[in-house]
Amino acid sequence: MRLSSFKSVVSKYDVVFFDAFGVLKTHNALIPGIEKTFAYLREQKKDFYVLTNDASRSPNALAESYHRLGLYDIVPDCIISSGMLARDYLELKVDGGTVAYLGTEKSAHYLETLGMKTLPIGELNLDFAHEVTALVMLDDEGFDWNRDLSKTVNLLRRRNIPVIVANTDRYYPMSPKYVSIAIGAVATMIEDIIGRHFIRFGKPDAQMFIFAYEHIKNYPDVSKKSILMVGDTLHTDILGGNKFGLDTALVLSGNTQAKEAEVKIHTTGIIPTYICESAVI
Amino acid sequence: MRLSSFKSVVSKYDVVFFDAFGVLKTHNALIPGIEKTFAYLREQKKDFYVLTNDASRSPNALAESYHRLGLYDIVPDCIISSGMLARDYLELKVDGGTVAYLGTEKSAHYLETLGMKTLPIGELNLDFAHEVTALVMLDDEGFDWNRDLSKTVNLLRRRNIPVIVANTDRYYPMSPKYVSIAIGAVATMIEDIIGRHFIRFGKPDAQMFIFAYEHIKNYPDVSKKSILMVGDTLHTDILGGNKFGLDTALVLSGNTQAKEAEVKIHTTGIIPTYICESAVI
Amino acid sequence: MRLSSFKSVVSKYDVVFFDAFGVLKTHNALIPGIEKTFAYLREQKKDFYVLTNDASRSPNALAESYHRLGLYDIVPDCIISSGMLARDYLELKVDGGTVAYLGTEKSAHYLETLGMKTLPIGELNLDFAHEVTALVMLDDEGFDWNRDLSKTVNLLRRRNIPVIVANTDRYYPMSPKYVSIAIGAVATMIEDIIGRHFIRFGKPDAQMFIFAYEHIKNYPDVSKKSILMVGDTLHTDILGGNKFGLDTALVLSGNTQAKEAEVKIHTTGIIPTYICESAVI
Amino acid sequence: MRLSSFKSVVSKYDVVFFDAFGVLKTHNALIPGIEKTFAYLREQKKDFYVLTNDASRSPNALAESYHRLGLYDIVPDCIISSGMLARDYLELKVDGGTVAYLGTEKSAHYLETLGMKTLPIGELNLDFAHEVTALVMLDDEGFDWNRDLSKTVNLLRRRNIPVIVANTDRYYPMSPKYVSIAIGAVATMIEDIIGRHFIRFGKPDAQMFIFAYEHIKNYPDVSKKSILMVGDTLHTDILGGNKFGLDTALVLSGNTQAKEAEVKIHTTGIIPTYICESAVI
């Protein structure tokens, strides 16, 4: 396995798409030294975006979380989250009624900016299931799994409504040694019980990359050849970037550890253009 | 769809295998009139067994639950549960160490009769993960899903140990209109996150039917041709019975409703020998 | 199930996306009367595109096939095929070497316009497997399944190269009563044997819809709200259209028959905005 | 990874179950030295059986194939094939009519000993589909894949009949460097297209192990503790053996190569009791 220097890689591209968790930060801290990368990007006038399967908070709240950690380069405008795609979908496709959701009150932000009537699944009375016109799965926190997951199944047995999953991840790192189950895995379990197709937003889906692509300042004058996708996960960041036609760099600071990278690339057939130790310059 | 009279069907067989939920009882009550069926079986000296994907209690406790509802024909000896298979597996294949489990204390009965050291997942300290030699999923109750399912994932990331799933069901009826998620669905979610194969016991797996077959009083002098499997679920009772070479009767008093039976049979390709309104004579 | 008149539906939109098979034509003939629909669209100056998971021929050859049947409105510029997406991917991501393919010589057109060195799988000598840099699955015809599918598996056991599937369909109608297995189903079988992820282009994937969206004459001034997707298949046309934020019309002239439409919508949870007998006005 | 000597392992057991391909033989030859193992077993009066997912020939023909290679210890009585299970199923569950099959004439042996009217899929006229009462998938040879696999799909769209798959393998070794797609993989493709459940016989399914267990000379006086399952494939031999409660030995002379054994065990969670270079003493 040949490792490349991240600086030599990034220098060849005009625009960089970053994954968030495992590339820029862990649950509670920045990846040490990552601020140097952003100083370099600023200096070189390279454009960048953060593509995140995180629908737990608004872009503003996500940007603030970087500021609190001391990284000020990441402003709301450069954040592309799966929650934003889910929001667009709801705006186009759901008229009126009550939108039930799994997630925290904070995550319901995406629904409320649309002026929708929202209801946390915990407060739903199944006798009024007929009033619910859509269900959105936003975050793994904010509800009682023992009680509310069965309730969700019963809602969907009563109502054939669109179900939107705003985060396709199956788990996420809480700390270097501990992961938590993400809402994407819960969604798959319920899909399997119910036998239906939910509508999912997030990497590796092309829609996420197009959304980011259309947000690039010089769009549509930027060629895909001059964009680099940087991520720590083969199945989301690298697969999605590759398929969209971008060059991709796998970093070993997150979900994919150095010792297993080669085996995983071989067994999955998902091949990054480059492998770098981290996104730190 | 041609419905047969259950009496005319059952009269042709010497031995009857019954599913429990949806055939003999719902969550809290007997299927009304089912005691007449057992009076008939007693009178005709037909042998019967209850094959249940229920590992939440011992055969004794399961039998008692029927007695409390007024059905005294079902004694511990005629109960074949997936928990008994899981127990046999553990006895043969797990030597020493601590067996962690998801389930109630009652369900841990299966482990304790083996003299095994058991630990509910909620009490597990991951720093001592190396002491755990197997994980058993017994029941959907008895633990905190928000906390303990992620903990289970982390245990399995640290330890490559056998995982035994003692109930393959994905959901079960709580009341005529409400279902609960069963441990089988939770197991699939965790398998999917971890990327490993768990060891599952329960219908439709052949092992369950063989276990019952070997318990028949006149075994091995009973031909499979003279055994009828009665169940309410195509994917477990009927599929498993068919594959084992038994004739099968689908009853419409549980998971499969009359209005959808034909469509389900057509779309799954799982074809019962007979369809009856219920197992009541 | 409420059926809508296709004319009343289509009159509300400025742009129409049509699926090809089962909507405009069957294997050898036009859907009777479909030319009236195109006369109406021409008269009303509505824009339209054909979105097809067909990589067996170039857009020119596809357009000609409509002309031969007497429908002259469909010109190459209004055809969006999964083969075009696969072509773009190869142009961006595969440099040099030999591209092996499954398909007819005609389907290899997509590769040859890129100046790539191509090799039908039947002519591949596995001793020279190291020269192959990508594999493209284009069409179900043009090779010997008995011999060449195992050969494909062996190629992929020797080489960890990108595999591109240019048609996600599992089967397609040959005649009103007979279907043929499509290359998408073959690809899934080989993925399953090899344990790897292939890169798939075609509906319901968002990339197909974006590609069409960007081809609209007045793009980007056309709102998604004014586009209608018309298709005969829930899992591709309707799912993909819904997810992209379009209104969708299911027609009953192809894969989804009138008698099963309601059951399929209910069991899959894929809900079209409208259901029409056909796309004929 | 600790390797054990096969002799020291086998000496601890009274009965040995062997997989065939990759353990005793490759496509055309014996594993060099394997006759010494059988000399030892004969001398030590240990009982043994060959459990094979091979339905291409009768037990007699399978035994002969060993004799031709110079191994005379393997007699028809010690062969347990998935074809025998499929045969039992058909005998119990299919009455009359025509049984269509995919496979060679030789493989149809299993059907003909039952006195069934059989029809190779290639000779089926779909206008007489109503006469077909079951479909059996026996072997990957003996039919034209281009023509007959689509024909199979069309048969199953017309007829909701039991489909029996007599070999669950996805591929098999033709030579040390070349594999062929097995009928099990083809069956999965067709299941996926049709959306139905087929009935599968073969390892890792418990039925195969029970069938072998019941054939043991001293059955039922042999404890599972004194049986060793020897195989080269984690997903069939080792998974099935483990689940049935047997000790298992993975050999590295077939599908699982030495360099990848540890990774595969880790990623699948299927853990053999022992790992040996081969079954040669």
Tab-separated table of C-alpha atoms in Angstrom, chain B:
chain	number	residue	atom	x	y	z
B	1	MET	CA	-58.779	-19.345	-2.077
B	2	ARG	CA	-60.382	-22.566	-0.824
B	3	LEU	CA	-60.740	-22.802	2.963
B	4	SER	CA	-60.728	-26.246	4.564
B	5	SER	CA	-62.378	-27.230	7.825
B	6	PHE	CA	-59.645	-27.691	10.436
B	7	LYS	CA	-61.349	-30.809	11.796
B	8	SER	CA	-61.404	-32.547	8.413
B	9	VAL	CA	-57.727	-31.641	7.941
B	10	VAL	CA	-56.429	-32.681	11.344
B	11	SER	CA	-58.346	-35.963	11.265
B	12	LYS	CA	-55.981	-37.233	8.549
B	13	TYR	CA	-52.813	-36.998	10.660
B	14	ASP	CA	-51.414	-38.815	13.700
B	15	VAL	CA	-49.210	-36.050	15.037
B	16	VAL	CA	-49.762	-32.276	15.017
B	17	PHE	CA	-47.107	-29.584	15.385
B	18	PHE	CA	-48.602	-26.247	16.456
B	19	ASP	CA	-47.097	-22.790	16.340
B	20	ALA	CA	-47.996	-20.855	19.539
B	21	PHE	CA	-48.631	-17.141	18.863
B	22	GLY	CA	-51.542	-16.526	16.520
B	23	VAL	CA	-52.533	-20.208	16.513
B	24	LEU	CA	-53.120	-21.122	20.179
B	25	LYS	CA	-52.945	-17.734	21.830
B	26	THR	CA	-52.428	-14.025	21.436
B	27	HIS	CA	-50.313	-12.048	23.860
B	28	ASN	CA	-52.702	-12.317	26.795
B	29	ALA	CA	-55.439	-14.715	25.862
B	30	LEU	CA	-56.218	-18.035	24.234
B	31	ILE	CA	-57.669	-18.117	20.729
B	32	PRO	CA	-61.352	-18.508	21.675
B	33	GLY	CA	-62.472	-22.154	21.416
B	34	ILE	CA	-58.999	-23.650	21.063
B	35	GLU	CA	-59.636	-25.908	24.095
B	36	LYS	CA	-62.110	-27.868	21.940
B	37	THR	CA	-59.306	-28.750	19.564
B	38	PHE	CA	-57.254	-30.199	22.412
B	39	ALA	CA	-60.246	-32.126	23.762
B	40	TYR	CA	-60.582	-33.683	20.319
B	41	LEU	CA	-56.864	-34.512	20.091
B	42	ARG	CA	-56.992	-36.136	23.566
B	43	GLU	CA	-60.061	-38.151	22.650
B	44	GLN	CA	-58.565	-39.294	19.339
B	45	LYS	CA	-55.228	-40.043	21.031
B	46	LYS	CA	-53.381	-37.839	18.579
B	47	ASP	CA	-49.964	-36.656	19.651
B	48	PHE	CA	-49.123	-32.931	19.490
B	49	TYR	CA	-46.233	-30.523	20.110
B	50	VAL	CA	-45.920	-26.758	20.298
B	51	LEU	CA	-42.982	-25.402	18.267
B	52	THR	CA	-42.242	-21.872	19.347
B	53	ASN	CA	-39.568	-19.271	18.538
B	54	ASP	CA	-39.841	-18.095	22.111
B	55	ALA	CA	-36.730	-18.070	24.255
B	56	SER	CA	-38.065	-15.692	26.852
B	57	ARG	CA	-38.982	-18.434	29.340
B	58	SER	CA	-38.320	-22.077	30.158
B	59	PRO	CA	-40.640	-24.833	28.873
B	60	ASN	CA	-42.057	-25.084	32.406
B	61	ALA	CA	-42.853	-21.400	32.518
B	62	LEU	CA	-44.300	-21.531	29.005
B	63	ALA	CA	-46.567	-24.463	29.939
B	64	GLU	CA	-47.714	-22.646	33.064
B	65	SER	CA	-48.722	-19.645	30.974
B	66	TYR	CA	-51.221	-21.903	29.153
B	67	HIS	CA	-52.458	-23.367	32.429
B	68	ARG	CA	-53.132	-19.892	33.797
B	69	LEU	CA	-55.327	-19.263	30.733
B	70	GLY	CA	-57.227	-22.496	31.340
B	71	LEU	CA	-55.565	-24.839	28.847
B	72	TYR	CA	-54.100	-27.781	30.779
B	73	ASP	CA	-53.258	-30.096	27.875
B	74	ILE	CA	-50.007	-28.297	27.131
B	75	VAL	CA	-47.373	-29.750	29.448
B	76	PRO	CA	-43.652	-28.936	29.444
B	77	ASP	CA	-42.843	-32.152	27.560
B	78	CYS	CA	-44.775	-31.087	24.511
B	79	ILE	CA	-43.063	-27.720	24.186
B	80	ILE	CA	-40.182	-27.373	21.723
B	81	SER	CA	-38.657	-23.907	21.884
B	82	SER	CA	-35.812	-22.247	20.020
B	83	GLY	CA	-34.309	-21.578	23.446
B	84	MET	CA	-33.839	-25.328	23.927
B	85	LEU	CA	-31.796	-25.518	20.720
B	86	ALA	CA	-29.688	-22.548	21.756
B	87	ARG	CA	-29.104	-24.243	25.084
B	88	ASP	CA	-27.905	-27.446	23.390
B	89	TYR	CA	-25.566	-25.456	21.205
B	90	LEU	CA	-24.026	-23.662	24.159
B	91	GLU	CA	-23.591	-26.928	26.022
B	92	LEU	CA	-21.720	-28.488	23.108
B	93	LYS	CA	-19.708	-25.551	21.878
B	94	VAL	CA	-18.972	-23.060	24.662
B	95	ASP	CA	-16.545	-24.014	27.423
B	96	GLY	CA	-16.197	-21.727	30.369
B	97	GLY	CA	-15.871	-17.974	30.483
B	98	THR	CA	-18.736	-15.552	30.778
B	99	VAL	CA	-21.768	-15.656	28.497
B	100	ALA	CA	-23.211	-12.178	27.961
B	101	TYR	CA	-26.888	-11.953	27.053
B	102	LEU	CA	-29.642	-9.658	25.849
B	103	GLY	CA	-32.918	-10.548	27.533
B	104	THR	CA	-34.694	-10.706	30.849
B	105	GLU	CA	-33.405	-12.605	33.871
B	106	LYS	CA	-36.124	-15.159	33.191
B	107	SER	CA	-34.799	-15.819	29.703
B	108	ALA	CA	-31.313	-16.394	31.146
B	109	HIS	CA	-32.776	-19.551	32.633
B	110	TYR	CA	-31.606	-21.426	29.537
B	111	LEU	CA	-28.020	-20.502	30.325
B	112	GLU	CA	-28.133	-21.049	34.026
B	113	THR	CA	-29.299	-24.648	33.863
B	114	LEU	CA	-25.940	-25.248	32.160
B	115	GLY	CA	-24.048	-23.840	35.107
B	116	MET	CA	-22.701	-21.042	32.964
B	117	LYS	CA	-21.535	-17.722	34.302
B	118	THR	CA	-23.934	-15.209	32.797
B	119	LEU	CA	-23.929	-11.442	32.514
B	120	PRO	CA	-26.727	-9.185	31.274
B	121	ILE	CA	-25.294	-6.836	28.651
B	122	GLY	CA	-26.270	-3.851	30.787
B	123	GLU	CA	-23.854	-4.922	33.502
B	124	LEU	CA	-20.963	-5.615	31.156
B	125	ASN	CA	-17.893	-3.410	31.567
B	126	LEU	CA	-16.226	-3.251	28.135
B	127	ASP	CA	-12.809	-3.099	29.802
B	128	PHE	CA	-13.430	-6.733	30.698
B	129	ALA	CA	-14.697	-7.708	27.236
B	130	HIS	CA	-11.901	-10.281	26.998
B	131	GLU	CA	-13.664	-12.434	29.622
B	132	VAL	CA	-16.771	-12.838	27.446
B	133	THR	CA	-16.742	-16.074	25.429
B	134	ALA	CA	-20.166	-15.941	23.791
B	135	LEU	CA	-23.146	-13.629	23.370
B	136	VAL	CA	-26.735	-14.880	23.394
B	137	MET	CA	-29.742	-12.891	22.212
B	138	LEU	CA	-32.749	-14.237	24.086
B	139	ASP	CA	-35.469	-11.642	24.350
B	140	ASP	CA	-36.314	-8.058	23.370
B	141	GLU	CA	-37.066	-7.108	26.959
B	142	GLY	CA	-34.817	-6.736	29.980
B	143	PHE	CA	-32.329	-4.164	28.689
B	144	ASP	CA	-32.077	-0.518	27.641
B	145	TRP	CA	-32.056	-0.394	23.826
B	146	ASN	CA	-30.628	3.145	23.635
B	147	ARG	CA	-27.606	2.195	25.676
B	148	ASP	CA	-27.159	-1.560	25.336
B	149	LEU	CA	-27.440	-2.082	21.580
B	150	SER	CA	-24.474	0.191	20.883
B	151	LYS	CA	-22.686	-1.545	23.735
B	152	THR	CA	-23.343	-4.872	22.013
B	153	VAL	CA	-21.813	-3.541	18.791
B	154	ASN	CA	-18.736	-2.421	20.691
B	155	LEU	CA	-18.402	-5.784	22.431
B	156	LEU	CA	-18.430	-7.509	19.043
B	157	ARG	CA	-15.878	-5.094	17.600
B	158	ARG	CA	-13.527	-6.089	20.404
B	159	ARG	CA	-14.287	-9.828	20.497
B	160	ASN	CA	-14.719	-12.363	17.679
B	161	ILE	CA	-16.964	-14.696	19.679
B	162	PRO	CA	-19.960	-16.842	18.696
B	163	VAL	CA	-23.250	-14.951	18.779
B	164	ILE	CA	-26.357	-17.077	19.249
B	165	VAL	CA	-29.818	-15.766	18.370
B	166	ALA	CA	-32.445	-17.814	20.157
B	167	ASN	CA	-35.478	-16.347	18.383
B	168	THR	CA	-35.539	-15.720	14.645
B	169	ASP	CA	-38.822	-13.773	14.635
B	170	ARG	CA	-38.763	-10.166	13.537
B	171	TYR	CA	-41.910	-9.103	15.367
B	172	TYR	CA	-44.717	-10.586	17.433
B	173	PRO	CA	-48.312	-9.589	18.155
B	174	MET	CA	-48.905	-7.755	21.457
B	175	SER	CA	-52.599	-7.338	20.795
B	176	PRO	CA	-54.803	-7.806	17.735
B	177	LYS	CA	-53.750	-4.379	16.444
B	178	TYR	CA	-50.255	-3.852	17.831
B	179	VAL	CA	-46.945	-5.637	17.183
B	180	SER	CA	-43.593	-5.405	18.965
B	181	ILE	CA	-40.132	-5.741	17.430
B	182	ALA	CA	-38.619	-9.134	18.344
B	183	ILE	CA	-34.970	-9.860	19.086
B	184	GLY	CA	-34.542	-11.516	15.662
B	185	ALA	CA	-34.877	-8.148	13.932
B	186	VAL	CA	-32.456	-6.524	16.364
B	187	ALA	CA	-29.973	-9.331	15.663
B	188	THR	CA	-30.167	-8.680	11.915
B	189	MET	CA	-29.420	-4.993	12.484
B	190	ILE	CA	-26.331	-5.783	14.516
B	191	GLU	CA	-25.181	-8.444	12.031
B	192	ASP	CA	-25.455	-5.862	9.310
B	193	ILE	CA	-23.459	-3.264	11.253
B	194	ILE	CA	-20.725	-5.734	12.242
B	195	GLY	CA	-20.673	-7.669	8.978
B	196	ARG	CA	-20.686	-11.095	10.667
B	197	HIS	CA	-22.842	-14.212	10.720
B	198	PHE	CA	-24.744	-15.027	13.873
B	199	ILE	CA	-26.004	-18.503	14.703
B	200	ARG	CA	-29.790	-18.547	14.653
B	201	PHE	CA	-32.173	-21.083	16.135
B	202	GLY	CA	-35.881	-21.227	15.371
B	203	LYS	CA	-38.369	-21.900	12.617
B	204	PRO	CA	-38.060	-22.077	9.596
B	205	ASP	CA	-34.718	-23.755	10.322
B	206	ALA	CA	-34.780	-27.549	9.945
B	207	GLN	CA	-33.106	-28.053	13.320
B	208	MET	CA	-36.281	-26.983	15.096
B	209	PHE	CA	-38.374	-29.530	13.226
B	210	ILE	CA	-35.893	-32.338	13.721
B	211	PHE	CA	-35.748	-31.581	17.414
B	212	ALA	CA	-39.531	-31.886	17.567
B	213	TYR	CA	-39.519	-34.961	15.332
B	214	GLU	CA	-37.086	-36.725	17.650
B	215	HIS	CA	-39.333	-35.911	20.618
B	216	ILE	CA	-42.334	-37.699	19.157
B	217	LYS	CA	-43.335	-40.590	21.382
B	218	ASN	CA	-43.260	-43.238	18.664
B	219	TYR	CA	-40.170	-41.882	16.944
B	220	PRO	CA	-38.672	-43.162	14.701
B	221	ASP	CA	-41.717	-45.187	13.679
B	222	VAL	CA	-43.739	-42.145	12.656
B	223	SER	CA	-43.611	-41.188	8.994
B	224	LYS	CA	-43.337	-37.523	8.085
B	225	LYS	CA	-46.427	-38.127	5.960
B	226	SER	CA	-48.511	-38.474	9.125
B	227	ILE	CA	-47.430	-35.157	10.715
B	228	LEU	CA	-49.219	-31.851	10.163
B	229	MET	CA	-47.602	-28.460	10.885
B	230	VAL	CA	-50.116	-25.734	11.786
B	231	GLY	CA	-49.038	-22.101	11.758
B	232	ASP	CA	-50.050	-18.520	11.054
B	233	THR	CA	-46.826	-17.324	9.394
B	234	LEU	CA	-45.701	-18.282	5.904
B	235	HIS	CA	-41.971	-17.503	6.366
B	236	THR	CA	-41.498	-19.559	9.511
B	237	ASP	CA	-44.159	-22.215	10.108
B	238	ILE	CA	-45.164	-23.032	6.540
B	239	LEU	CA	-41.770	-22.627	4.855
B	240	GLY	CA	-40.061	-24.674	7.559
B	241	GLY	CA	-42.736	-27.363	7.645
B	242	ASN	CA	-42.795	-27.695	3.855
B	243	LYS	CA	-39.035	-27.952	3.622
B	244	PHE	CA	-38.918	-30.605	6.317
B	245	GLY	CA	-41.350	-32.610	4.208
B	246	LEU	CA	-44.484	-32.127	6.306
B	247	ASP	CA	-47.958	-31.199	5.166
B	248	THR	CA	-48.813	-27.702	6.364
B	249	ALA	CA	-51.945	-25.801	7.346
B	250	LEU	CA	-51.980	-21.994	7.324
B	251	VAL	CA	-54.478	-20.525	9.807
B	252	LEU	CA	-55.829	-16.990	9.467
B	253	SER	CA	-56.129	-16.187	13.186
B	254	GLY	CA	-52.730	-14.506	13.530
B	255	ASN	CA	-50.045	-12.799	11.442
B	256	THR	CA	-51.628	-13.613	8.076
B	257	GLN	CA	-55.017	-12.016	7.594
B	258	ALA	CA	-57.673	-13.520	5.335
B	259	LYS	CA	-57.671	-10.580	2.925
B	260	GLU	CA	-53.930	-10.787	2.242
B	261	ALA	CA	-53.313	-14.566	2.397
B	262	GLU	CA	-53.677	-15.188	-1.309
B	263	VAL	CA	-51.440	-12.282	-2.319
B	264	LYS	CA	-48.774	-13.303	0.187
B	265	ILE	CA	-48.800	-16.925	-0.992
B	266	HIS	CA	-48.505	-15.772	-4.564
B	267	THR	CA	-45.739	-13.250	-4.027
B	268	THR	CA	-43.610	-15.394	-1.708
B	269	GLY	CA	-44.120	-18.729	-3.419
B	270	ILE	CA	-44.595	-20.367	0.010
B	271	ILE	CA	-47.574	-22.644	-0.511
B	272	PRO	CA	-49.396	-24.331	2.404
B	273	THR	CA	-51.089	-27.684	1.837
B	274	TYR	CA	-54.272	-26.313	3.430
B	275	ILE	CA	-55.697	-22.965	4.516
B	276	CYS	CA	-58.089	-22.934	7.511
B	277	GLU	CA	-59.821	-20.089	9.271
B	278	SER	CA	-58.275	-21.119	12.583
B	279	ALA	CA	-57.128	-24.184	14.488
B	280	VAL	CA	-60.435	-24.266	16.344
B	281	ILE	CA	-62.625	-27.286	15.671
